[in-house]
XYZ file of C-alpha atoms in Angstrom:
700
model
C 157.628 120.616 114.446
C 159.584 117.305 113.226
C 160.482 115.164 115.891
C 163.996 113.993 115.103
C 164.439 116.084 112.560
C 168.420 116.082 111.419
C 170.270 112.777 111.051
C 172.240 113.929 113.934
C 169.111 113.731 116.338
C 168.551 110.673 114.399
C 171.507 108.750 115.726
C 170.750 110.106 119.167
C 167.828 108.485 119.306
C 168.402 105.477 118.100
C 171.045 105.024 120.899
C 168.051 106.013 123.037
C 166.089 103.373 121.904
C 168.818 100.903 122.236
C 169.033 101.705 125.695
C 165.327 100.945 126.417
C 165.506 97.986 124.753
C 168.956 96.566 126.492
C 166.813 97.582 129.751
C 163.982 95.047 128.889
C 166.095 92.497 128.219
C 167.833 92.542 131.317
C 164.302 92.364 133.118
C 162.985 90.150 130.819
C 166.391 88.000 131.973
C 165.998 88.663 135.391
C 162.291 87.040 135.136
C 163.798 83.887 133.206
C 166.181 83.281 136.503
C 162.773 83.525 138.550
C 161.183 81.219 136.774
C 163.772 78.681 136.811
C 164.571 79.186 140.209
C 160.998 78.662 140.776
C 160.405 76.278 138.906
C 163.570 74.376 140.657
C 162.471 74.609 144.293
C 158.943 73.348 143.375
C 161.201 70.259 142.022
C 163.494 69.769 145.144
C 160.409 69.893 147.667
C 158.234 67.893 145.707
C 161.452 65.199 145.657
C 162.372 65.879 149.604
C 158.969 65.124 150.364
C 157.129 61.958 149.219
C 154.083 61.921 151.434
C 152.952 64.556 149.916
C 149.201 65.299 149.620
C 147.420 63.877 146.090
C 145.594 67.080 146.578
C 148.148 69.317 146.798
C 150.773 67.640 144.506
C 147.818 68.537 141.648
C 148.221 72.000 143.044
C 151.662 72.066 142.578
C 151.507 70.630 138.981
C 149.273 73.120 138.061
C 151.177 75.567 139.600
C 154.666 74.497 137.870
C 152.953 73.870 134.474
C 151.416 78.254 134.935
C 155.130 78.861 135.576
C 156.526 76.596 132.531
C 154.343 78.718 130.141
C 154.808 82.331 131.701
C 158.573 81.447 131.375
C 158.640 79.684 127.473
C 156.663 83.677 126.648
C 158.973 85.102 128.759
C 161.734 83.286 126.645
C 160.295 83.842 123.276
C 160.192 87.640 124.053
C 163.559 87.845 125.314
C 165.001 86.017 121.823
C 162.463 88.589 120.066
C 163.859 91.582 121.784
C 167.613 90.288 120.796
C 166.879 90.088 117.549
C 166.102 93.252 117.226
C 168.759 95.159 119.223
C 171.209 94.954 116.061
C 168.238 96.504 113.823
C 165.605 97.844 115.988
C 163.955 99.168 112.723
C 164.478 100.473 109.435
C 161.736 102.847 108.727
C 160.020 105.907 109.661
C 156.326 107.484 108.277
C 154.867 111.004 110.232
C 151.366 110.534 110.007
C 148.941 113.154 111.026
C 145.640 111.741 111.256
C 142.796 113.545 109.356
C 140.422 114.717 112.772
C 140.352 117.649 115.113
C 142.720 117.646 117.682
C 145.189 115.224 116.182
C 148.734 115.636 116.297
C 151.483 114.188 113.995
C 152.586 110.783 114.938
C 156.281 109.301 113.958
C 156.098 106.036 113.557
C 159.350 103.972 113.480
C 159.058 100.643 111.748
C 160.868 97.468 112.152
C 160.244 93.672 112.374
C 158.882 93.264 115.078
C 156.642 95.369 117.784
C 158.172 96.967 120.665
C 156.334 98.816 123.398
C 157.892 100.552 126.248
C 156.173 100.020 129.239
C 157.935 102.793 130.690
C 157.052 105.718 128.584
C 153.547 103.633 127.870
C 153.827 104.080 123.670
C 154.733 101.971 120.774
C 158.553 102.827 120.055
C 159.012 100.667 116.900
C 155.864 98.886 114.942
C 155.561 95.247 113.585
C 155.759 95.658 109.496
C 152.900 93.784 109.596
C 150.814 95.869 111.496
C 147.896 97.956 109.427
C 149.495 101.186 109.700
C 152.879 100.366 108.385
C 151.216 99.373 105.679
C 151.571 103.038 104.609
C 155.057 102.662 104.266
C 154.926 100.505 101.338
C 152.235 101.823 99.952
C 152.161 105.695 99.934
C 154.678 108.798 99.606
C 154.413 112.100 100.962
C 150.583 113.312 100.873
C 147.211 111.570 101.478
C 146.809 108.169 102.781
C 144.852 105.513 104.248
C 144.949 102.322 106.401
C 142.270 99.977 107.920
C 142.285 99.707 111.565
C 140.227 97.290 114.130
C 138.040 100.244 114.340
C 137.547 100.732 110.428
C 139.246 103.008 108.373
C 141.874 105.767 108.998
C 142.492 108.753 106.821
C 145.579 111.037 107.130
C 148.367 112.987 105.572
C 152.353 111.584 105.434
C 154.592 114.702 105.962
C 157.939 112.355 106.076
C 159.258 109.600 105.183
C 162.831 108.187 105.827
C 164.565 104.735 105.609
C 167.708 103.538 107.636
C 170.612 101.474 107.151
C 171.248 100.323 110.671
C 173.477 97.456 112.208
C 174.880 96.360 114.713
C 173.242 99.293 116.678
C 174.823 101.330 114.376
C 173.063 103.751 111.798
C 175.151 103.785 108.717
C 172.734 106.308 106.092
C 169.410 107.574 106.505
C 167.368 108.580 103.244
C 164.850 110.667 103.176
C 162.594 111.215 99.795
C 158.972 111.158 98.784
C 160.011 109.319 95.743
C 163.153 107.190 95.868
C 163.026 105.926 99.677
C 162.652 103.046 98.165
C 164.730 103.442 95.325
C 167.823 103.757 96.729
C 167.888 101.270 99.183
C 166.842 98.791 97.090
C 169.714 99.345 94.420
C 172.257 99.086 97.467
C 170.707 95.753 98.759
C 171.041 94.744 95.289
C 174.705 95.272 94.341
C 175.907 93.311 97.346
C 176.543 90.006 97.248
C 173.977 87.177 97.788
C 173.781 85.564 100.646
C 173.711 81.575 101.818
C 170.704 81.639 101.927
C 167.308 83.691 101.425
C 166.911 86.356 103.816
C 164.248 88.446 104.241
C 163.770 91.997 102.382
C 161.158 94.035 104.880
C 163.368 97.004 103.971
C 162.739 96.926 100.148
C 159.334 95.635 99.959
C 157.644 97.605 96.890
C 154.195 98.330 96.444
C 152.859 96.030 94.306
C 154.852 93.051 96.233
C 152.408 94.683 99.134
C 149.632 94.163 97.923
C 150.237 90.602 97.734
C 151.428 89.952 100.513
C 148.214 91.479 102.576
C 145.981 90.161 100.670
C 143.579 88.670 103.151
C 140.483 87.790 100.958
C 141.671 86.183 97.678
C 140.808 82.333 98.864
C 143.482 80.692 96.279
C 146.100 83.365 96.017
C 148.223 82.924 92.095
C 151.219 84.665 92.167
C 152.564 84.858 88.591
C 156.198 85.772 88.810
C 159.022 86.999 86.123
C 162.291 85.439 86.902
C 163.851 87.306 89.442
C 160.769 88.984 91.000
C 160.965 87.855 94.698
C 158.185 85.958 94.629
C 159.215 83.047 96.789
C 160.695 85.572 99.383
C 156.743 87.812 99.071
C 154.644 84.296 99.240
C 157.207 83.732 102.574
C 155.970 87.177 103.631
C 152.891 87.023 103.537
C 153.023 84.033 105.550
C 154.644 85.227 108.321
C 152.161 88.323 107.825
C 149.078 85.467 107.757
C 150.556 84.485 111.063
C 151.090 87.994 112.654
C 146.842 89.236 111.141
C 145.378 85.323 112.159
C 147.490 85.085 115.285
C 145.038 82.704 117.941
C 143.384 81.023 114.737
C 146.313 80.009 112.658
C 149.933 78.854 113.984
C 153.035 77.861 112.498
C 152.077 73.824 112.133
C 148.727 75.067 110.842
C 150.475 75.752 107.106
C 152.215 72.972 104.942
C 154.655 74.416 101.985
C 154.738 71.726 98.711
C 158.822 72.280 98.001
C 160.521 71.415 94.892
C 163.254 69.988 96.742
C 165.270 69.910 99.928
C 168.156 72.117 98.799
C 165.485 74.505 98.468
C 163.546 73.936 101.077
C 166.887 74.365 103.233
C 167.897 77.657 101.116
C 164.922 79.329 101.860
C 164.495 78.248 105.584
C 165.824 81.274 107.575
C 163.488 83.642 105.965
C 160.142 82.742 108.697
C 162.666 82.386 111.840
C 164.426 85.935 110.286
C 160.839 87.410 110.704
C 160.260 86.224 114.163
C 157.859 83.075 113.321
C 158.751 79.096 113.572
C 159.708 77.275 110.445
C 156.370 75.289 108.872
C 156.678 72.113 107.638
C 157.183 71.198 103.741
C 157.447 68.387 101.867
C 156.948 67.439 97.965
C 154.331 66.399 95.397
C 155.582 62.722 95.228
C 155.484 62.471 98.707
C 151.212 63.971 99.011
C 150.415 61.208 95.668
C 152.475 58.827 96.832
C 150.756 58.568 100.606
C 147.021 58.809 98.990
C 148.412 55.405 97.478
C 148.747 53.768 100.796
C 152.722 53.725 99.516
C 151.727 51.084 97.339
C 153.798 51.787 93.960
C 157.203 52.530 92.934
C 156.985 55.669 90.769
C 159.489 57.676 88.657
C 159.853 60.782 90.801
C 160.020 64.516 88.700
C 163.348 64.691 88.557
C 163.855 61.714 87.063
C 161.557 62.578 84.652
C 162.905 65.619 83.955
C 166.309 64.030 83.569
C 164.601 61.141 80.949
C 163.432 64.344 78.645
C 166.957 65.997 78.944
C 168.990 62.790 77.837
C 166.954 60.090 76.236
C 163.768 60.962 75.772
C 161.319 59.841 73.026
C 158.459 61.345 70.778
C 155.689 58.452 73.064
C 156.787 59.089 76.453
C 156.524 63.063 75.107
C 152.971 62.537 73.933
C 152.101 60.495 76.959
C 153.146 64.149 79.222
C 150.936 66.054 77.365
C 147.651 64.177 77.098
C 148.000 63.475 81.341
C 148.767 67.027 81.735
C 145.508 68.223 79.473
C 141.835 69.247 80.632
C 140.591 66.675 78.292
C 142.108 63.885 80.113
C 140.598 65.142 83.426
C 137.017 65.253 81.369
C 137.550 61.999 80.497
C 138.514 61.090 84.109
C 135.496 62.163 85.283
C 132.922 60.572 82.378
C 134.839 57.255 83.231
C 134.386 57.481 87.065
C 130.141 58.436 86.155
C 130.504 54.850 83.970
C 132.149 53.242 86.525
C 129.263 54.177 88.539
C 126.513 52.749 86.340
C 128.727 49.896 85.324
C 131.173 48.674 87.788
C 128.801 47.495 90.303
C 126.632 44.176 89.677
C 123.954 43.622 92.185
C 123.497 39.495 92.835
C 121.298 38.131 95.650
C 122.642 36.945 98.603
C 121.104 34.113 100.674
C 121.744 35.551 104.224
C 119.981 32.437 105.956
C 118.385 29.093 105.664
C 115.010 31.385 104.838
C 116.460 34.901 104.394
C 117.429 35.880 100.548
C 118.167 39.445 99.448
C 116.960 39.735 96.459
C 119.678 41.717 93.903
C 116.948 44.341 92.768
C 117.024 45.370 96.013
C 120.834 45.708 96.671
C 120.976 47.776 93.601
C 118.147 49.868 94.830
C 120.239 50.708 98.328
C 123.895 51.234 95.490
C 121.762 54.235 94.424
C 120.701 55.579 97.147
C 124.012 55.859 99.055
C 125.245 57.711 95.697
C 126.544 60.452 98.271
C 129.352 57.940 99.279
C 132.372 57.277 97.711
C 131.881 53.764 95.521
C 134.134 51.874 97.790
C 132.868 52.786 100.418
C 129.034 52.151 100.429
C 129.412 48.339 101.817
C 129.581 49.236 105.139
C 126.641 51.967 105.243
C 124.330 49.607 102.427
C 124.590 46.798 105.235
C 123.923 48.826 108.259
C 120.696 49.477 105.845
C 119.834 46.622 104.666
C 119.614 44.688 108.027
C 118.066 47.432 110.212
C 115.558 46.989 107.450
C 115.472 43.240 107.893
C 114.776 44.070 111.298
C 112.142 45.828 111.177
C 110.276 43.626 108.909
C 111.268 40.629 109.715
C 112.129 41.164 113.489
C 115.352 39.449 112.773
C 118.378 39.650 115.022
C 121.647 39.565 112.539
C 124.529 37.677 114.062
C 128.021 39.320 113.531
C 129.057 37.072 111.014
C 125.802 37.314 108.822
C 126.751 40.875 109.105
C 130.299 40.193 108.077
C 128.910 37.557 105.216
C 127.133 40.602 103.689
C 129.314 43.149 103.540
C 131.593 40.277 102.173
C 129.144 39.656 99.682
C 128.151 43.454 98.723
C 132.334 44.690 98.567
C 132.650 41.493 95.794
C 129.716 43.347 94.043
C 131.958 46.039 93.079
C 134.516 45.450 90.537
C 136.470 48.316 90.567
C 138.669 47.015 93.941
C 142.515 47.369 92.578
C 143.227 50.967 91.255
C 145.770 50.503 89.051
C 143.718 47.710 86.948
C 140.954 50.426 86.499
C 143.780 52.816 85.686
C 144.341 50.485 82.716
C 140.840 50.007 82.026
C 139.972 53.863 81.659
C 142.883 53.961 78.679
C 140.709 50.581 77.270
C 137.162 52.301 77.844
C 138.476 55.780 76.010
C 140.788 54.181 72.975
C 144.117 55.206 74.220
C 145.677 52.275 75.347
C 148.804 52.940 74.086
C 149.275 56.062 76.717
C 149.557 53.668 79.647
C 152.761 52.394 79.751
C 154.472 50.286 83.170
C 158.630 50.564 83.832
C 160.967 47.901 84.552
C 160.002 46.725 88.322
C 156.286 47.565 87.652
C 157.198 51.047 88.006
C 155.076 53.682 87.205
C 155.785 57.230 85.088
C 155.536 59.798 86.801
C 152.421 61.453 85.158
C 150.498 58.548 86.211
C 151.100 58.952 89.478
C 148.621 61.860 90.007
C 145.555 60.586 87.965
C 146.118 56.846 90.060
C 145.662 59.472 93.004
C 142.634 61.316 91.709
C 141.373 57.744 91.018
C 141.190 56.450 94.281
C 139.854 59.131 95.666
C 137.493 59.074 93.882
C 136.155 55.674 94.687
C 137.347 55.834 98.557
C 137.030 59.582 99.361
C 139.452 61.319 101.008
C 139.111 59.926 104.478
C 142.191 61.697 106.689
C 142.042 65.440 107.346
C 144.917 66.912 106.468
C 144.668 69.763 109.076
C 146.119 72.254 107.181
C 144.798 75.982 107.390
C 146.758 77.394 104.717
C 149.160 75.459 101.937
C 151.870 77.417 100.362
C 152.686 75.299 96.227
C 156.247 76.773 95.250
C 157.573 76.330 91.447
C 153.688 76.481 90.618
C 154.195 76.217 86.374
C 155.769 72.233 87.310
C 152.690 70.904 88.269
C 150.174 70.316 86.041
C 145.922 70.910 85.634
C 145.340 67.113 87.479
C 147.861 67.241 90.295
C 145.850 70.276 91.205
C 142.468 68.382 91.101
C 144.144 65.990 93.382
C 145.253 69.277 95.442
C 142.075 70.789 95.539
C 140.142 67.376 96.941
C 142.777 66.807 99.997
C 143.141 70.450 101.009
C 139.790 72.336 100.845
C 142.177 75.346 102.639
C 143.277 78.573 101.220
C 146.275 78.816 99.132
C 149.175 80.436 97.775
C 150.446 79.140 94.881
C 153.268 81.009 92.845
C 155.950 80.608 89.617
C 156.838 81.403 86.475
C 155.471 80.143 82.809
C 158.296 80.718 81.614
C 160.747 78.413 83.961
C 159.032 75.461 83.364
C 161.951 72.523 83.363
C 159.079 70.345 82.178
C 157.730 72.195 78.993
C 155.366 69.727 78.184
C 153.093 69.311 81.054
C 153.929 72.390 82.659
C 150.746 74.793 83.759
C 150.518 78.581 83.687
C 147.883 80.601 85.965
C 145.155 80.477 84.029
C 145.272 76.651 83.885
C 145.752 77.051 87.339
C 142.540 78.676 87.719
C 140.945 76.732 86.153
C 141.954 73.599 87.459
C 140.590 75.215 91.128
C 138.190 76.620 89.528
C 138.656 79.669 91.435
C 141.290 81.710 91.944
C 142.845 85.715 91.758
C 145.608 85.722 89.804
C 148.215 88.636 90.985
C 151.435 89.361 88.766
C 155.082 90.474 89.557
C 156.723 91.520 87.021
C 159.569 93.910 87.241
C 162.778 91.548 88.136
C 165.187 92.635 90.499
C 168.148 89.848 90.649
C 170.016 90.602 87.925
C 171.697 93.567 85.966
C 170.327 94.899 82.973
C 172.329 93.778 81.150
C 171.765 89.445 82.056
C 168.064 90.140 81.887
C 168.332 91.782 78.405
C 170.153 88.692 77.271
C 168.079 86.168 78.577
C 164.974 88.020 76.924
C 166.468 87.047 73.639
C 166.866 83.466 74.726
C 162.837 83.466 75.434
C 161.010 86.768 75.836
C 158.807 87.525 78.313
C 156.865 90.625 77.071
C 155.618 91.127 80.768
C 158.835 90.878 82.412
C 160.385 94.874 83.588
C 163.783 95.228 83.988
C 165.397 97.429 87.442
C 167.796 99.560 85.198
C 171.190 98.373 87.338
C 173.924 98.023 84.768
C 176.905 95.871 85.286
C 179.209 94.184 82.533
C 177.889 92.673 79.421
C 177.309 88.333 79.260
C 180.204 86.517 78.207
C 180.489 83.942 75.613
C 183.676 81.896 75.843
C 184.574 79.076 71.714
C 186.698 76.626 72.917
C 188.404 74.302 70.877
C 187.498 71.148 72.838
C 185.756 69.859 76.096
C 189.195 69.615 77.535
C 190.002 73.267 76.599
C 186.497 74.191 77.833
C 187.130 72.738 81.343
C 190.282 74.618 81.554
C 188.858 77.116 80.861
C 186.263 77.515 83.409
C 188.843 76.668 86.025
C 190.606 79.827 84.711
C 186.970 81.914 85.308
C 187.384 80.692 88.508
C 190.179 81.313 89.463
C 189.213 84.975 88.840
C 186.082 84.744 91.098
C 188.176 84.032 94.019
C 189.822 87.554 93.205
C 186.380 88.912 92.576
C 184.966 90.235 95.871
C 182.030 88.188 95.179
C 181.005 85.251 97.888
C 178.676 82.655 95.258
C 179.619 81.604 91.912
C 177.085 79.386 90.338
C 178.341 76.460 87.036
C 175.244 75.388 86.068
C 175.007 72.597 83.770
C 171.924 71.314 81.561
C 171.803 67.967 83.011
C 172.703 66.096 86.491
C 175.185 64.233 84.624
C 177.166 66.833 83.289
C 177.448 68.922 86.572
C 178.303 65.241 87.972
C 181.170 65.281 85.891
C 182.499 68.372 85.308
C 182.972 68.940 89.197
C 185.152 65.909 89.140
C 187.317 67.451 86.344
C 187.550 71.029 88.157
C 188.043 69.573 91.428
C 191.518 68.023 89.576
C 192.553 71.927 89.471
C 190.916 72.848 92.874
C 189.341 71.581 95.895
C 186.854 74.556 96.667
C 183.965 72.879 94.648
C 180.458 71.665 96.312
C 178.229 69.055 93.546
C 174.557 70.092 93.409
C 172.499 67.020 93.063
C 169.151 65.945 93.811
C 170.097 64.245 96.494
C 171.202 66.755 98.201
C 169.856 68.354 101.589
C 171.112 71.336 101.982
C 172.892 74.876 99.845
C 176.316 75.455 100.201
C 178.134 78.513 99.753
C 180.987 79.299 97.522
C 181.535 76.914 94.228
C 179.012 74.940 93.003
C 178.251 72.784 90.401
C 174.438 71.770 89.811
C 172.234 71.477 87.127
C 169.425 73.596 85.733
C 166.873 71.955 87.643
C 168.088 72.164 91.058
C 169.489 75.735 90.454
C 165.579 76.568 89.871
C 165.256 79.237 92.590
C 168.481 80.157 93.985
C 170.879 82.987 92.994
C 174.423 83.895 92.460
C 176.271 86.473 92.300
C 178.070 84.789 88.816
C 176.979 82.655 87.070
C 179.002 80.311 84.537
C 176.630 77.973 81.822
C 179.088 75.452 80.525
C 178.501 72.816 76.987
C 176.207 75.810 75.166
C 177.328 74.331 71.540
C 174.441 72.897 69.289
C 174.647 69.470 69.792
C 173.558 70.019 73.895
C 171.404 72.588 73.418
C 168.889 72.114 70.520
C 165.216 70.924 72.314
C 162.344 73.405 73.530
C 163.266 71.737 77.075
C 166.954 72.978 76.832
C 165.356 75.975 76.095
C 164.129 76.611 78.675
C 166.986 74.776 81.095
C 169.402 77.658 79.551
C 166.180 79.988 80.594
C 166.624 79.103 84.114
C 170.403 79.059 84.320
C 170.957 82.310 82.929
C 168.568 84.053 84.961
C 170.387 82.598 88.542
C 172.802 85.339 87.504
C 173.243 88.271 89.919
C 175.690 90.356 88.693
C 178.277 88.795 86.203
C 177.461 85.407 83.360
C 179.902 83.652 81.230
C 178.688 81.289 78.719
C 181.433 78.659 77.363
C 180.734 76.024 74.150
C 183.020 74.057 72.433
C 182.342 73.558 68.338
C 179.184 74.992 67.135
C 177.336 77.538 69.460
C 173.612 76.761 70.118
C 171.124 79.084 68.017
C 169.721 79.872 71.270
C 172.474 81.610 72.155
C 171.612 85.422 70.376
C 173.592 86.339 67.495
C 174.747 89.305 68.697
C 176.520 87.818 71.441
C 178.325 85.022 69.308
C 181.419 87.363 68.517
C 183.539 86.244 71.298
C 186.126 83.996 69.980
C 189.573 84.229 73.114
C 192.342 81.812 72.183
C 192.726 79.129 75.055
C 197.044 81.146 75.650
C 194.130 83.662 77.118
C 192.350 82.305 79.869
C 194.247 79.483 81.354
């Protein structure tokens, strides 16, 4: 007999569950109140009795700390209960274990576990629980999951999915094959949110395999545009926090994020899943930190801007070389060369009667080769002095010890990072590939190799304490940057991105290159694109083909290509599209320009016509809902109901990096896409779409 056979029975059961949750919340509120009152009583007692015995004070302090900890636990429980009240669960499977005497177990799946202490049963299972994994991985029929006791086999006889909002069941879908598809189509057709949301209700089988992968030390996720890779990576973090509870916490995880806006955009996901937000940083911050923040440097955004606005072939050549494995190989050879040539031993006259021969000092430098070169002087000094004590029964003063240490340090000629780095390019026969900018500013591609050299000479002195590293937009980092990351963070890693969405094609990395940089790594692919309609995806594929991409068949309007006589008319046309957007029912519009300069100027021009325009720059720290004008670089990772890409003419979009930027821009659109241009269209616009020429008065 099926438990809750009909939709009406399911709705009645939902209200029963909500009633039990509400009762638990009331009991929890009472418990919280009691803890607060008890703590206040302790506090009042201590303050009103100044002559309490010290032992009693210690005892009371321990009691206060215990009550406080228990209170925090109860408050956390209350918070979780509040989260599940609106949407207690979203799915159900009926599972019968394959053993004698087993009965069918209805398993309701939600964001959090809910255990009913009265009936002593799990009414709701956490989506991350091993048994819940079957909901994502299996249809009706044979199924298996791994429990702490081993592999459990059985049969799934029923599979349902629900849409519950504010405690009301809007609909229920029951199917062996389309349970995910129907819900997925409904979710994909909805409007974009102001921030990324959790996707536990629509996790697909290939996504679930990535989330639950516990074996890979370095997991590299190659995901096509719109595949949900960032969201999946965050769900993976939530899963690991659940399964490894006690061994890892949110503070032990670090995200390398492309910018602050993106960090804000994804900030809701983990809290929605019941986990605390995790620390974030940038690649520049990490690399500059290694170098003790001594140098001014060009950041990644500035590099991309230069490539887009005023690039030179020499600059591109420097980027390409410093993004190659040949470059890393030469650096490693140079470090070995330094080992053999940069230490010039000399005798040290320690006292009137004792001179330490150069040959002996040289011998000790080789003896301590397990130490980084600049860290050997301390160990060498201690060893030499210990040997002298044994041989000559000689006690060294502190000043004599410091003298010896100082003299040994002077023997190593590689004590200036920047000078050594310059010498490397001379040594390799390519002095022209190193260039300092005005005010001795480093180019962005030089930051990582300089840090790499520093680590080779000084070692990784500071322990990071990071147990899991998450790197997003993996394609925008070079192999030498990954080599530095390897030295700094020996922990497990989740690395994700899309090689087709690089904003710097001259210095980007593929999944295979990243695996080579780490020497290990499991590559998993996300090939299905969920964000855009079939028509938008098809259009983007004609700009830059990705043969691995599989579009989800969700149809919508074909992209529109609009030609205008001049820039003024184009801006008026864009304003007209904005006016249509405001009547459309969509909630977010992204106007994505090639460069930030173009975005800034366009936002100022549009504000003459309408005031509700938000300009998103590389200095912005938060994502704004509504109408946003920004650059392709800043738009990467974001999504909008509707996207306008302006100035798509032949002069503005003509190079390899321009093509990448255009691809990034058009793949931000979920439901509607419009490209505008004046003059001659860019060659990157598919020929079949260059047919639409509208009179300006039809739009304005």
